Each structure stands twice: as structure tokens, then as C-alpha cells.
Amino acid sequence: MTQTRFTVLDETQRHPDLAEQIDRILHRVAPTVKEISDLPLPEEVRFRLLTPKAWRDEARKSHHRTLARDIADLELTSQEIDAVRAGLRIMGFVPVLVWPVVLGSTLAAADGRRETIIAPRALHHGGLLVDEPALHQMVAHELVHQVQADGRSGAVWTTFFPQKRGITGRGASAVLEGHADWADHQVTTRLFGAPADHRQSPKSWRYRTHDALPGIRRLGPSRAAYEQGSRLITRAVAAGGTDLVNQVWKDAVFLPTEEEIADPDAWVRRIERGYLGA
């Protein structure tokens, strides 16, 4: 069995204690994440602590890497490519607006591996530095995202052209965030006796100001993606266990439709039919 290598890099050179704390949390939550998800851990799990500026730069680079991968993999017209590039130029300001309210972000790195980028100042603004259960929740949540990516075995869900990749954008978001939300609640309940909720952590004035900006929550996964997705996963696990849920990582055809997001039982029945070969 391959041993997972955990790497936590303090690229700010100002938060060695936080890097050590996150490393300890990773080692603490990883066995539970593996057990409850019934998915293997990646060979390497990488977390990077960045300054806000470096975090914003990495977020922008990630968008451009997504487009480059789409261009390499898909048959796109010049008009389609130009439209996305124009959108990226227009949306270049987004990381400036969102960084104080993003506690962690897992993305494809320049070397092709998954990594989680964190701005420690965002953890300060979000109240996680004084809320141990919530910090565990965030680390577990982002670790699950790395596990999900590894479980997809190269299938690409992060794309500007979901239909060309045979996925539904909303369905992918609901499954990714709902599964991670469900898992982090399971992990923190085991560790602390009740599910942690980072939304209850004490927020700074800057966090509250950015969080109140009109439309700010439309710039990332919606609250509905977490809440509806968590209900979706909870229902599927109750009906058929993690084996049923984990079919979605093997084949994107099992991603929920708009109708199935609102009707988890219909989604469960469809996966069961495919899983059992009916």
C-alpha cells in the first residue's frame, strides 16, 4: 500500500506554526476521510500557505491553465476561445474581491497535481485561527477535494466547456461541494462530537464587508451547491452506502441533472440502475 506524503509549504515565510498545525491536522483527519469516503488517499497531498497577492496570482493562473487544457483536449472554435479569454480579462479582478472569504481552494497546480492554496490572512478574517474545530473542518474539506480529483482518474470536471466534456456544471458543483461538505461534517463529528461549522466562526470586519458585496457568492460555488449537494450525498449514502456514491467518480454520466438535484431519490434510483446493471 502506498504511503501518502503530506507536504505543507509556508511560502509566506511568516506562518511556520500554522504550517505545522495544518500538517498535524492532515495526519489526524486523513485516516477518517479515507474510511468514511471509502476512497484512497492520493500519493501526495500538498497544501501551500501564500500571501494574499500570491494567492490571487495562483487563482488567476489556475483559470488560464483550465483554458489551456480545454484548448488541448477539445475541438474549440476561435470564437469560443476568444470569448473565454475576454471573460478572463474582465474577471481578473475577482480574486481581489473574494480572497478574504475563501478559506481554502483546491486546484490543479502547474505540475498537474492537485494542491490546496490558503492565505493565512483569510483564515484570520474567517475566524478559523481561533476555532480549532472549524480549522479541522476546512482542512478535511479540502483534503476531500484532493481525494475526489484522484478518484476521477484523469477525468476533467473543471472546465469552461462542461457540455463538451459531457458534464453538467451545476451537477458537478453539487456533487463536489456536497460530498466534501458531507465528509467534513462526518470527520468533525467523530473528532469533536458534533459537526463543525466555520460559518459560525467570528468574522472580521473585512470578511463581513467582502461577504456583503452584491453578487460575491455567485463568483464561486453557490450556497445551494453545498446545501443541496450535501442532502444529495446524505440521501445516496443512506440508500446504498459509499459504493453507490463513488460510482460518480468512475463515470460522469452519473452526475445529477437539475431535476435530480431537487429530487435526490430520483438520482439514487438512476445510479442504482446503472450500478446494478439494470
CSV table of C-alpha atoms in Angstrom, one decimal:
chain,number,residue,atom,x,y,z
A,1,MET,CA,0.0,0.0,0.0
A,2,THR,CA,1.4,3.4,-1.0
A,3,GLN,CA,2.1,5.7,1.9
A,4,THR,CA,0.6,9.2,1.4
A,5,ARG,CA,3.2,12.0,1.6
A,6,PHE,CA,1.8,15.2,3.3
A,7,THR,CA,3.5,18.4,2.3
A,8,VAL,CA,2.6,21.8,3.9
A,9,LEU,CA,4.6,24.7,2.5
A,10,ASP,CA,4.8,28.0,4.2
A,11,GLU,CA,5.6,30.2,1.2
A,12,THR,CA,4.8,33.4,3.3
A,13,GLN,CA,7.8,32.6,5.5
A,14,ARG,CA,5.7,34.1,8.3
A,15,HIS,CA,3.5,31.2,9.5
A,16,PRO,CA,5.7,28.2,10.4
A,17,ASP,CA,3.5,27.4,13.4
A,18,LEU,CA,0.3,27.4,11.2
A,19,ALA,CA,2.1,25.1,8.7
A,20,GLU,CA,3.0,22.7,11.4
A,21,GLN,CA,-0.6,22.8,12.8
A,22,ILE,CA,-2.1,22.1,9.4
A,23,ASP,CA,0.3,19.2,8.9
A,24,ARG,CA,-0.8,17.7,12.3
A,25,ILE,CA,-4.4,18.2,11.3
A,26,LEU,CA,-3.9,16.5,8.0
A,27,HIS,CA,-2.4,13.4,9.7
A,28,ARG,CA,-5.2,13.4,12.1
A,29,VAL,CA,-8.1,13.7,9.7
A,30,ALA,CA,-6.7,11.7,6.7
A,31,PRO,CA,-7.5,8.2,8.1
A,32,THR,CA,-11.1,9.2,8.9
A,33,VAL,CA,-11.5,10.8,5.4
A,34,LYS,CA,-10.3,7.6,3.8
A,35,GLU,CA,-12.6,5.5,6.0
A,36,ILE,CA,-15.8,7.4,5.6
A,37,SER,CA,-15.4,8.2,1.9
A,38,ASP,CA,-14.1,4.7,1.0
A,39,LEU,CA,-11.7,6.3,-1.4
A,40,PRO,CA,-7.9,6.0,-1.4
A,41,LEU,CA,-5.8,8.9,-0.4
A,42,PRO,CA,-3.5,10.4,-3.1
A,43,GLU,CA,0.2,9.6,-3.1
A,44,GLU,CA,0.9,13.2,-2.3
A,45,VAL,CA,-1.3,15.8,-0.5
A,46,ARG,CA,0.0,19.3,-0.9
A,47,PHE,CA,-1.1,22.4,0.9
A,48,ARG,CA,0.5,25.8,0.3
A,49,LEU,CA,0.3,28.9,2.5
A,50,LEU,CA,0.5,32.0,0.4
A,51,THR,CA,0.3,35.8,0.9
A,52,PRO,CA,-2.9,37.3,-0.4
A,53,LYS,CA,-1.1,38.6,-3.5
A,54,ALA,CA,0.4,35.2,-4.3
A,55,TRP,CA,-3.0,33.5,-3.6
A,56,ARG,CA,-4.6,35.8,-6.1
A,57,ASP,CA,-1.9,35.2,-8.7
A,58,GLU,CA,-2.3,31.4,-8.3
A,59,ALA,CA,-6.1,31.7,-8.7
A,60,ARG,CA,-5.7,33.6,-12.0
A,61,LYS,CA,-3.1,31.1,-13.3
A,62,SER,CA,-5.4,28.3,-12.5
A,63,HIS,CA,-8.1,29.8,-14.7
A,64,HIS,CA,-5.6,30.1,-17.6
A,65,ARG,CA,-4.4,26.5,-17.1
A,66,THR,CA,-8.0,25.4,-17.3
A,67,LEU,CA,-8.5,27.2,-20.6
A,68,ALA,CA,-5.2,25.8,-21.9
A,69,ARG,CA,-6.3,22.3,-21.0
A,70,ASP,CA,-9.7,22.9,-22.7
A,71,ILE,CA,-7.9,24.1,-25.9
A,72,ALA,CA,-5.6,21.0,-25.9
A,73,ASP,CA,-8.4,18.5,-25.2
A,74,LEU,CA,-11.5,19.8,-27.1
A,75,GLU,CA,-12.3,21.0,-30.6
A,76,LEU,CA,-13.0,24.6,-30.0
A,77,THR,CA,-13.6,27.4,-32.4
A,78,SER,CA,-11.5,30.6,-32.3
A,79,GLN,CA,-14.7,32.5,-31.3
A,80,GLU,CA,-15.2,30.2,-28.3
A,81,ILE,CA,-11.6,30.6,-27.2
A,82,ASP,CA,-11.7,34.4,-27.7
A,83,ALA,CA,-14.9,34.6,-25.6
A,84,VAL,CA,-13.3,32.8,-22.7
A,85,ARG,CA,-10.1,34.9,-22.9
A,86,ALA,CA,-12.2,38.0,-22.9
A,87,GLY,CA,-14.1,36.8,-19.9
A,88,LEU,CA,-10.9,36.0,-18.0
A,89,ARG,CA,-9.7,39.6,-18.7
A,90,ILE,CA,-12.9,41.0,-17.4
A,91,MET,CA,-13.0,38.7,-14.4
A,92,GLY,CA,-9.3,39.3,-13.5
A,93,PHE,CA,-10.5,41.4,-10.5
A,94,VAL,CA,-12.4,38.6,-8.9
A,95,PRO,CA,-9.6,37.2,-6.8
A,96,VAL,CA,-9.2,40.6,-5.2
A,97,LEU,CA,-12.8,40.6,-4.1
A,98,VAL,CA,-13.0,37.0,-2.9
A,99,TRP,CA,-9.7,36.2,-1.2
A,100,PRO,CA,-10.8,37.3,2.3
A,101,VAL,CA,-13.8,35.0,2.2
A,102,VAL,CA,-12.1,31.9,0.6
A,103,LEU,CA,-10.7,29.8,3.4
A,104,GLY,CA,-9.1,27.3,1.1
A,105,SER,CA,-9.1,26.5,-2.6
A,106,THR,CA,-8.1,23.2,-4.2
A,107,LEU,CA,-7.0,23.4,-7.8
A,108,ALA,CA,-4.7,21.8,-10.4
A,109,ALA,CA,-1.1,23.0,-10.0
A,110,ALA,CA,1.4,23.8,-12.7
A,111,ASP,CA,2.8,20.3,-12.4
A,112,GLY,CA,-0.6,18.7,-12.9
A,113,ARG,CA,-1.1,17.6,-9.4
A,114,ARG,CA,-3.8,18.8,-7.1
A,115,GLU,CA,-2.9,21.3,-4.3
A,116,THR,CA,-4.8,23.4,-1.8
A,117,ILE,CA,-3.8,27.1,-1.6
A,118,ILE,CA,-4.5,29.0,1.6
A,119,ALA,CA,-4.0,32.6,2.5
A,120,PRO,CA,-3.4,32.6,6.3
A,121,ARG,CA,-4.8,36.2,6.4
A,122,ALA,CA,-8.1,34.8,5.1
A,123,LEU,CA,-8.1,32.2,7.9
A,124,HIS,CA,-7.7,35.2,10.3
A,125,HIS,CA,-10.6,37.1,8.7
A,126,GLY,CA,-12.7,34.0,8.7
A,127,GLY,CA,-12.1,33.3,12.4
A,128,LEU,CA,-10.5,29.9,11.9
A,129,LEU,CA,-7.3,30.7,13.7
A,130,VAL,CA,-9.3,30.9,16.9
A,131,ASP,CA,-11.7,28.0,16.1
A,132,GLU,CA,-9.9,24.6,16.2
A,133,PRO,CA,-12.9,22.5,15.0
A,134,ALA,CA,-13.6,24.9,12.1
A,135,LEU,CA,-9.9,24.7,11.1
A,136,HIS,CA,-10.1,20.9,11.1
A,137,GLN,CA,-13.3,21.2,9.0
A,138,MET,CA,-11.6,23.3,6.4
A,139,VAL,CA,-8.6,21.0,6.2
A,140,ALA,CA,-10.8,17.9,5.9
A,141,HIS,CA,-13.0,19.6,3.3
A,142,GLU,CA,-10.0,20.5,1.0
A,143,LEU,CA,-8.4,17.1,1.6
A,144,VAL,CA,-11.6,15.5,0.3
A,145,HIS,CA,-11.4,17.6,-2.8
A,146,GLN,CA,-7.9,16.2,-3.5
A,147,VAL,CA,-9.3,12.7,-2.9
A,148,GLN,CA,-12.1,13.4,-5.3
A,149,ALA,CA,-9.7,14.5,-8.0
A,150,ASP,CA,-7.6,11.4,-7.6
A,151,GLY,CA,-10.7,9.2,-7.7
A,152,ARG,CA,-11.7,10.6,-11.1
A,153,SER,CA,-8.6,9.1,-12.7
A,154,GLY,CA,-7.8,11.9,-15.0
A,155,ALA,CA,-11.4,12.9,-15.9
A,156,VAL,CA,-11.7,16.6,-16.2
A,157,TRP,CA,-14.6,18.3,-14.4
A,158,THR,CA,-13.1,21.8,-14.1
A,159,THR,CA,-13.7,23.3,-17.5
A,160,PHE,CA,-15.1,26.3,-19.3
A,161,PHE,CA,-17.0,24.0,-21.6
A,162,PRO,CA,-18.8,21.4,-19.4
A,163,GLN,CA,-21.2,20.3,-22.2
A,164,LYS,CA,-18.3,19.4,-24.5
A,165,ARG,CA,-16.8,17.3,-21.7
A,166,GLY,CA,-20.1,15.6,-21.1
A,167,ILE,CA,-20.8,17.0,-17.7
A,168,THR,CA,-23.3,19.4,-16.2
A,169,GLY,CA,-21.7,22.3,-14.4
A,170,ARG,CA,-24.3,22.6,-11.7
A,171,GLY,CA,-24.3,18.8,-11.2
A,172,ALA,CA,-20.6,18.7,-10.8
A,173,SER,CA,-20.6,21.5,-8.3
A,174,ALA,CA,-23.3,19.9,-6.3
A,175,VAL,CA,-21.5,16.6,-6.1
A,176,LEU,CA,-18.0,18.1,-5.4
A,177,GLU,CA,-19.1,20.5,-2.7
A,178,GLY,CA,-21.9,18.3,-1.3
A,179,HIS,CA,-19.6,15.3,-0.9
A,180,ALA,CA,-16.9,17.4,0.7
A,181,ASP,CA,-19.4,19.1,3.0
A,182,TRP,CA,-20.9,15.7,4.0
A,183,ALA,CA,-17.5,14.3,4.6
A,184,ASP,CA,-16.1,17.3,6.7
A,185,HIS,CA,-19.2,17.0,8.9
A,186,GLN,CA,-18.6,13.3,9.4
A,187,VAL,CA,-15.0,13.9,10.3
A,188,THR,CA,-15.5,16.7,12.7
A,189,THR,CA,-18.4,14.9,14.4
A,190,ARG,CA,-16.0,12.0,15.0
A,191,LEU,CA,-13.3,14.2,16.4
A,192,PHE,CA,-15.4,16.8,18.4
A,193,GLY,CA,-18.7,15.1,19.0
A,194,ALA,CA,-20.6,17.5,16.7
A,195,PRO,CA,-20.2,18.8,13.2
A,196,ALA,CA,-18.1,21.9,13.0
A,197,ASP,CA,-19.5,25.0,11.1
A,198,HIS,CA,-17.0,27.6,10.0
A,199,ARG,CA,-19.8,29.9,9.2
A,200,GLN,CA,-20.2,30.4,13.0
A,201,SER,CA,-16.6,31.4,13.5
A,202,PRO,CA,-16.0,35.0,14.5
A,203,LYS,CA,-15.6,37.1,11.3
A,204,SER,CA,-13.5,40.2,10.9
A,205,TRP,CA,-14.9,43.5,9.6
A,206,ARG,CA,-13.1,42.9,6.3
A,207,TYR,CA,-14.6,39.4,5.9
A,208,ARG,CA,-18.1,40.8,6.6
A,209,THR,CA,-17.6,43.7,4.2
A,210,HIS,CA,-16.5,41.5,1.3
A,211,ASP,CA,-19.1,38.8,2.1
A,212,ALA,CA,-21.8,41.5,1.8
A,213,LEU,CA,-20.7,42.7,-1.6
A,214,PRO,CA,-23.6,42.2,-4.1
A,215,GLY,CA,-23.1,39.0,-6.1
A,216,ILE,CA,-20.0,37.9,-4.3
A,217,ARG,CA,-21.3,34.4,-3.7
A,218,ARG,CA,-22.0,34.0,-7.4
A,219,LEU,CA,-18.3,34.2,-8.1
A,220,GLY,CA,-17.7,30.7,-6.6
A,221,PRO,CA,-19.7,27.6,-5.7
A,222,SER,CA,-23.2,28.7,-4.5
A,223,ARG,CA,-24.6,28.1,-1.0
A,224,ALA,CA,-27.1,25.8,-2.8
A,225,ALA,CA,-24.3,23.7,-4.1
A,226,TYR,CA,-23.2,23.0,-0.6
A,227,GLU,CA,-26.6,22.5,1.0
A,228,GLN,CA,-28.4,20.7,-1.9
A,229,GLY,CA,-25.3,18.7,-2.6
A,230,SER,CA,-24.9,17.6,1.0
A,231,ARG,CA,-28.6,16.5,1.0
A,232,LEU,CA,-27.9,14.6,-2.2
A,233,ILE,CA,-24.9,12.8,-0.9
A,234,THR,CA,-26.5,12.1,2.5
A,235,ARG,CA,-29.5,10.5,0.8
A,236,ALA,CA,-27.4,8.4,-1.5
A,237,VAL,CA,-25.2,7.1,1.3
A,238,ALA,CA,-28.3,6.3,3.3
A,239,ALA,CA,-29.8,4.4,0.4
A,240,GLY,CA,-26.7,2.5,-0.9
A,241,GLY,CA,-23.6,3.4,1.1
A,242,THR,CA,-20.5,5.0,-0.3
A,243,ASP,CA,-20.2,2.3,-3.0
A,244,LEU,CA,-23.2,3.9,-4.6
A,245,VAL,CA,-21.9,7.5,-4.3
A,246,ASN,CA,-18.5,6.6,-5.6
A,247,GLN,CA,-19.9,5.5,-8.9
A,248,VAL,CA,-20.0,9.1,-9.9
A,249,TRP,CA,-16.2,9.4,-9.8
A,250,LYS,CA,-15.9,6.5,-12.2
A,251,ASP,CA,-18.3,7.8,-14.7
A,252,ALA,CA,-19.6,11.4,-15.1
A,253,VAL,CA,-22.8,10.0,-16.6
A,254,PHE,CA,-23.9,9.6,-13.0
A,255,LEU,CA,-23.7,13.4,-12.3
A,256,PRO,CA,-27.1,14.6,-11.2
A,257,THR,CA,-29.4,16.6,-13.5
A,258,GLU,CA,-31.1,19.8,-12.4
A,259,GLU,CA,-34.2,17.8,-11.6
A,260,GLU,CA,-32.3,15.2,-9.7
A,261,ILE,CA,-30.6,17.8,-7.5
A,262,ALA,CA,-34.1,18.8,-6.4
A,263,ASP,CA,-35.1,15.1,-6.1
A,264,PRO,CA,-32.3,13.1,-4.6
A,265,ASP,CA,-34.3,9.9,-4.6
A,266,ALA,CA,-34.5,10.1,-8.4
A,267,TRP,CA,-30.8,10.4,-8.6
A,268,VAL,CA,-30.3,7.4,-6.3
A,269,ARG,CA,-32.6,5.3,-8.4
A,270,ARG,CA,-30.7,6.2,-11.6
A,271,ILE,CA,-27.3,5.3,-10.0
A,272,GLU,CA,-28.8,2.1,-8.7
A,273,ARG,CA,-30.0,1.1,-12.1
A,274,GLY,CA,-26.6,1.8,-13.7
A,275,TYR,CA,-24.6,0.3,-10.7
A,276,LEU,CA,-26.6,-2.9,-10.7
A,277,GLY,CA,-26.6,-3.2,-14.5
A,278,ALA,CA,-30.4,-3.0,-14.7
